[in-house]
Coordinates of N, CA and C in Angstrom, one line a residue:
M5 N -172.6 29.6 306.8 CA -171.6 28.3 307.0 C -172.0 27.1 307.0
L6 N -171.0 26.7 306.5 CA -170.9 25.4 306.8 C -169.7 25.0 307.4
S7 N -170.6 23.7 308.1 CA -169.9 23.1 309.7 C -168.3 22.7 308.7
A8 N -167.3 22.2 309.1 CA -166.3 20.7 309.1 C -166.5 20.4 308.6
K9 N -167.2 18.8 309.1 CA -167.3 17.9 308.5 C -168.9 18.5 306.9
M10 N -169.4 19.4 307.5 CA -169.8 19.3 305.8 C -169.2 19.2 305.1
Q11 N -167.9 20.5 304.9 CA -166.6 20.9 304.3 C -166.2 20.0 303.8
A12 N -165.2 19.0 304.8 CA -164.9 17.5 304.8 C -165.9 16.4 303.0
L13 N -166.8 16.8 302.4 CA -167.5 15.9 301.7 C -167.5 16.5 300.6
F14 N -167.2 18.1 300.1 CA -166.9 19.1 300.0 C -165.9 18.2 299.0
L15 N -165.8 18.3 297.3 CA -164.5 18.1 296.7 C -163.9 19.4 296.5
E16 N -162.2 19.7 296.8 CA -161.7 20.9 296.1 C -161.9 21.9 295.4
P17 N -162.5 22.9 295.8 CA -162.9 23.5 294.6 C -162.3 23.9 293.5
A18 N -161.2 24.2 293.8 CA -159.8 24.6 293.0 C -160.0 23.1 291.6
M19 N -161.0 23.3 290.8 CA -161.5 21.9 289.2 C -162.0 22.6 288.6
F20 N -161.1 21.5 287.2 CA -162.6 22.3 286.7 C -163.0 20.6 285.4
L21 N -164.0 20.3 285.0 CA -164.5 19.4 283.5 C -164.3 19.8 282.7
A22 N -163.9 18.5 282.0 CA -164.2 18.8 280.5 C -165.1 17.8 280.0
M23 N -165.8 17.6 280.0 CA -167.4 16.5 279.3 C -167.7 16.3 277.8
N24 N -167.4 15.5 277.1 CA -168.5 15.4 275.7 C -169.1 14.5 275.5
R25 N -170.2 14.7 275.9 CA -171.4 13.8 275.2 C -171.2 13.5 273.7
F26 N -171.1 12.1 274.0 CA -171.6 11.1 272.6 C -172.4 10.3 273.0
R27 N -173.7 10.5 271.6 CA -174.9 9.8 271.3 C -174.1 8.3 270.6
I28 N -174.2 7.1 270.9 CA -173.3 6.5 270.1 C -175.1 5.4 269.6
A29 N -175.1 4.9 268.2 CA -175.7 3.9 267.4 C -176.3 2.9 268.0
K30 N -177.4 2.2 268.7 CA -177.8 1.1 269.5 C -177.6 -0.3 268.6
G31 N -176.6 -0.9 270.0 CA -175.9 -1.9 269.3 C -174.5 -1.5 269.1
R32 N -174.6 -0.6 269.1 CA -172.7 -0.5 268.8 C -171.4 -0.1 270.0
E33 N -172.6 -0.2 270.9 CA -171.8 1.3 272.9 C -170.3 -0.1 272.7
A34 N -171.2 -1.6 272.7 CA -169.3 -2.3 272.8 C -168.3 -1.7 272.3
E35 N -167.9 -1.6 271.1 CA -167.2 -1.1 269.8 C -166.7 0.6 270.2
F36 N -167.9 0.6 270.8 CA -167.6 2.4 270.8 C -166.1 2.3 272.4
V37 N -166.0 1.7 273.9 CA -165.8 1.8 274.4 C -164.8 0.6 274.4
D38 N -164.7 0.0 273.7 CA -163.6 -0.7 273.3 C -162.3 0.5 272.4
H39 N -163.1 1.0 271.0 CA -162.1 1.8 270.6 C -161.7 2.9 272.0
W40 N -162.5 2.9 272.8 CA -161.9 3.9 273.4 C -160.6 3.2 275.2
R41 N -161.1 1.8 275.4 CA -160.3 0.9 276.2 C -158.7 1.2 274.9
Q42 N -159.4 1.0 274.4 CA -157.7 0.6 272.8 C -156.9 2.3 272.9
R43 N -157.4 2.9 273.1 CA -157.4 4.2 272.5 C -156.2 5.4 273.6
E44 N -154.4 5.7 273.3 CA -154.4 5.5 273.7 C -154.4 7.6 273.9
S45 N -154.6 7.9 275.2 CA -154.6 9.2 276.0 C -154.1 10.3 276.0
Y46 N -152.3 10.5 276.2 CA -151.9 10.3 276.6 C -151.8 12.2 277.9
L47 N -152.3 11.4 278.2 CA -153.3 12.7 279.8 C -152.8 13.0 281.3
A48 N -151.8 11.5 281.2 CA -150.8 11.6 283.0 C -149.4 12.1 282.2
E49 N -149.5 12.6 280.5 CA -148.1 13.2 280.9 C -148.1 14.7 281.1
V50 N -149.7 15.2 281.1 CA -150.2 16.4 280.6 C -149.8 17.4 282.5
P51 N -149.5 18.0 282.5 CA -149.5 19.4 284.0 C -150.8 19.0 284.2
G52 N -151.1 19.2 285.7 CA -152.5 20.1 285.3 C -153.9 19.2 285.5
F53 N -153.8 18.0 285.2 CA -154.8 16.7 284.3 C -155.0 15.9 285.8
Q54 N -155.5 15.1 286.2 CA -155.9 14.7 287.5 C -157.2 13.7 287.1
G55 N -157.8 13.7 286.4 CA -158.7 12.1 286.8 C -159.3 12.3 285.2
F56 N -159.3 10.5 284.4 CA -160.4 10.6 283.4 C -161.7 9.4 283.7
H57 N -162.6 9.6 283.6 CA -163.8 8.3 282.8 C -164.7 8.9 282.0
L58 N -164.6 7.4 281.1 CA -165.8 7.0 280.0 C -167.1 6.7 280.3
L59 N -168.2 7.7 280.8 CA -169.4 7.7 281.6 C -170.7 6.9 280.0
Q60 N -171.6 5.4 281.1 CA -172.6 6.0 279.9 C -174.1 5.2 280.9
L61 N -174.7 6.1 279.9 CA -175.9 7.2 280.4 C -176.5 5.7 281.2
E62 N -177.3 5.5 282.9 CA -178.0 3.9 283.3 C -178.9 4.8 282.3
P63 N -179.8 3.4 282.0 CA -181.3 3.4 281.3 C -182.0 3.9 282.5
L64 N -183.4 4.9 282.4 CA -184.5 5.1 283.7 C -185.8 4.6 282.6
G65 N -185.1 4.4 281.3 CA -187.3 4.1 280.7 C -187.2 4.4 279.8
D66 N -187.1 6.2 279.2 CA -187.7 7.0 278.4 C -186.1 7.7 277.6
E67 N -185.3 6.9 277.6 CA -184.1 6.7 276.7 C -185.1 7.2 274.9
P68 N -184.2 8.1 274.3 CA -184.2 7.7 272.5 C -184.2 6.3 272.3
A69 N -184.8 5.3 271.8 CA -184.9 4.6 270.8 C -183.2 3.8 270.5
D70 N -182.6 5.3 270.0 CA -181.7 4.9 268.6 C -180.3 5.0 268.6
F71 N -180.4 5.2 270.5 CA -179.2 5.7 270.7 C -179.0 5.3 272.4
T72 N -177.1 5.4 272.5 CA -177.3 5.6 273.6 C -176.3 6.5 274.0
L73 N -177.0 7.4 275.1 CA -176.1 8.5 275.3 C -173.8 8.2 276.1
F74 N -173.3 8.8 276.2 CA -171.6 8.3 276.3 C -171.3 10.0 277.0
A75 N -170.8 9.8 277.8 CA -169.6 11.1 278.5 C -168.8 10.9 279.0
S76 N -167.4 11.6 278.6 CA -165.9 11.8 277.9 C -166.1 12.3 279.2
H77 N -164.9 12.5 280.5 CA -165.4 13.4 281.9 C -163.5 13.1 281.9
T78 N -162.8 14.7 281.9 CA -161.9 14.9 282.2 C -161.8 16.3 283.4
Q79 N -160.8 16.2 284.4 CA -160.6 16.6 285.7 C -159.3 17.3 285.1
W80 N -159.8 18.3 285.9 CA -158.8 19.4 285.7 C -157.8 20.4 287.3
E81 N -156.4 20.6 286.9 CA -156.7 21.8 288.8 C -157.4 22.7 288.4
S82 N -157.9 23.1 286.8 CA -157.7 24.5 286.5 C -158.3 24.4 284.9
E83 N -159.0 25.7 284.9 CA -159.5 26.2 283.0 C -157.9 26.1 282.6
A84 N -156.8 26.7 282.7 CA -155.9 27.2 282.8 C -154.8 26.0 282.2
A85 N -155.0 24.5 282.8 CA -154.2 23.3 282.9 C -155.7 22.9 281.3
F86 N -156.3 23.0 281.5 CA -157.3 22.9 280.1 C -157.1 23.2 279.1
E87 N -156.7 24.1 278.5 CA -156.8 24.9 277.9 C -154.6 25.1 277.7
A88 N -154.3 24.9 277.6 CA -153.3 24.0 278.2 C -152.6 23.2 277.1
W89 N -153.5 21.9 278.2 CA -153.7 20.4 277.0 C -154.0 20.3 276.3
T90 N -155.3 21.8 275.1 CA -155.9 21.8 274.5 C -154.6 21.7 273.2
Q91 N -153.7 23.0 273.8 CA -153.0 23.4 272.8 C -151.8 22.4 272.7
S92 N -151.6 21.5 273.4 CA -150.4 20.4 273.9 C -150.1 19.5 272.5
E93 N -149.4 20.1 272.4 CA -148.5 18.3 271.5 C -148.9 17.0 271.8
A94 N -149.5 16.7 273.4 CA -150.2 16.1 274.1 C -151.1 15.7 272.9
F95 N -152.1 16.8 273.0 CA -153.5 16.6 272.7 C -153.7 16.5 270.7
R96 N -152.5 16.6 270.2 CA -152.5 16.3 269.1 C -152.4 14.7 268.6
K97 N -151.6 14.4 269.8 CA -151.2 12.6 269.3 C -152.1 12.1 269.9
A98 N -153.6 12.5 270.9 CA -154.5 12.1 271.5 C -155.1 12.2 270.4
H99 N -155.9 13.4 269.6 CA -156.7 13.1 268.6 C -156.9 13.0 266.9
A100 N -154.7 12.2 267.6 CA -154.6 12.3 265.8 C -155.0 10.8 264.7
N101 N -155.4 9.8 265.0 CA -156.6 9.1 264.9 C -157.9 9.4 265.2
A102 N -158.6 10.3 264.8 CA -159.7 10.1 265.8 C -161.2 10.4 264.4
G103 N -160.3 10.7 263.3 CA -161.3 9.9 261.8 C -161.2 8.5 261.4
K104 N -160.3 7.8 262.4 CA -160.6 6.2 261.6 C -161.5 5.7 262.5
T105 N -161.9 6.2 263.6 CA -163.1 5.1 264.0 C -164.7 5.5 263.4
P106 N -165.1 4.3 262.7 CA -166.2 4.3 262.0 C -167.9 5.5 262.6
R107 N -167.7 5.8 261.3 CA -169.0 6.7 261.4 C -170.3 6.6 262.0
E108 N -170.3 5.2 261.6 CA -171.7 5.2 261.8 C -172.2 4.6 263.2
L109 N -170.5 4.2 263.9 CA -170.5 4.2 265.1 C -171.5 5.5 266.4
Y110 N -171.8 6.9 265.9 CA -172.0 8.3 266.6 C -173.0 8.4 265.4
L111 N -173.5 9.0 265.9 CA -175.0 9.7 265.3 C -175.1 11.8 266.1
G112 N -174.6 12.3 265.1 CA -174.1 12.9 265.2 C -172.6 14.1 266.0
P113 N -171.9 14.5 265.9 CA -171.0 14.8 266.4 C -170.6 15.4 268.2
P114 N -169.9 14.5 269.1 CA -169.9 14.9 269.8 C -169.8 16.3 270.1
Q115 N -170.7 16.9 272.2 CA -171.2 17.8 272.5 C -170.1 18.3 273.4
L116 N -169.4 19.3 273.6 CA -168.1 19.9 274.2 C -169.5 20.3 275.6
E117 N -169.5 19.9 276.9 CA -169.5 20.6 278.2 C -168.7 21.6 279.0
L118 N -167.7 22.4 279.6 CA -166.8 23.0 280.3 C -167.2 23.1 281.7
F119 N -167.5 22.8 283.4 CA -167.9 23.4 284.0 C -166.4 23.7 284.7
K120 N -167.0 24.6 285.6 CA -165.9 24.9 286.7 C -166.3 24.7 287.9
S121 N -165.6 24.2 289.5 CA -166.1 23.8 290.5 C -166.3 25.7 291.0
V122 N -167.6 25.3 291.3 CA -168.0 27.0 292.5 C -168.2 26.1 294.0
L123 N -168.6 25.4 294.3 CA -168.2 25.3 295.9 C -167.6 23.6 295.8

């Protein structure tokens, strides 16, 4: 059993995270970030959406030489809220221009990872 002080350090357990990992060609990182900065996500209008971050891997010295790893990270109040987003008009609008990003930015397709909070 965790003490009240330790419990306060943990996030609310009812949470669901969706992450897409992107392998971006070296030298194209700023272009990739700019693409996300200019993109309209429509996430704020979706019930259950809690937050978004675009993450870039912090180099530790043993990274691949040909790409930089990024991850888009969305936080949802539940898996059901995330699933509803994927079926929504907002999702369709947010992804309508997905094919217009220069393909040479990407070294392969994004890798989706889904996480549920257990603690």
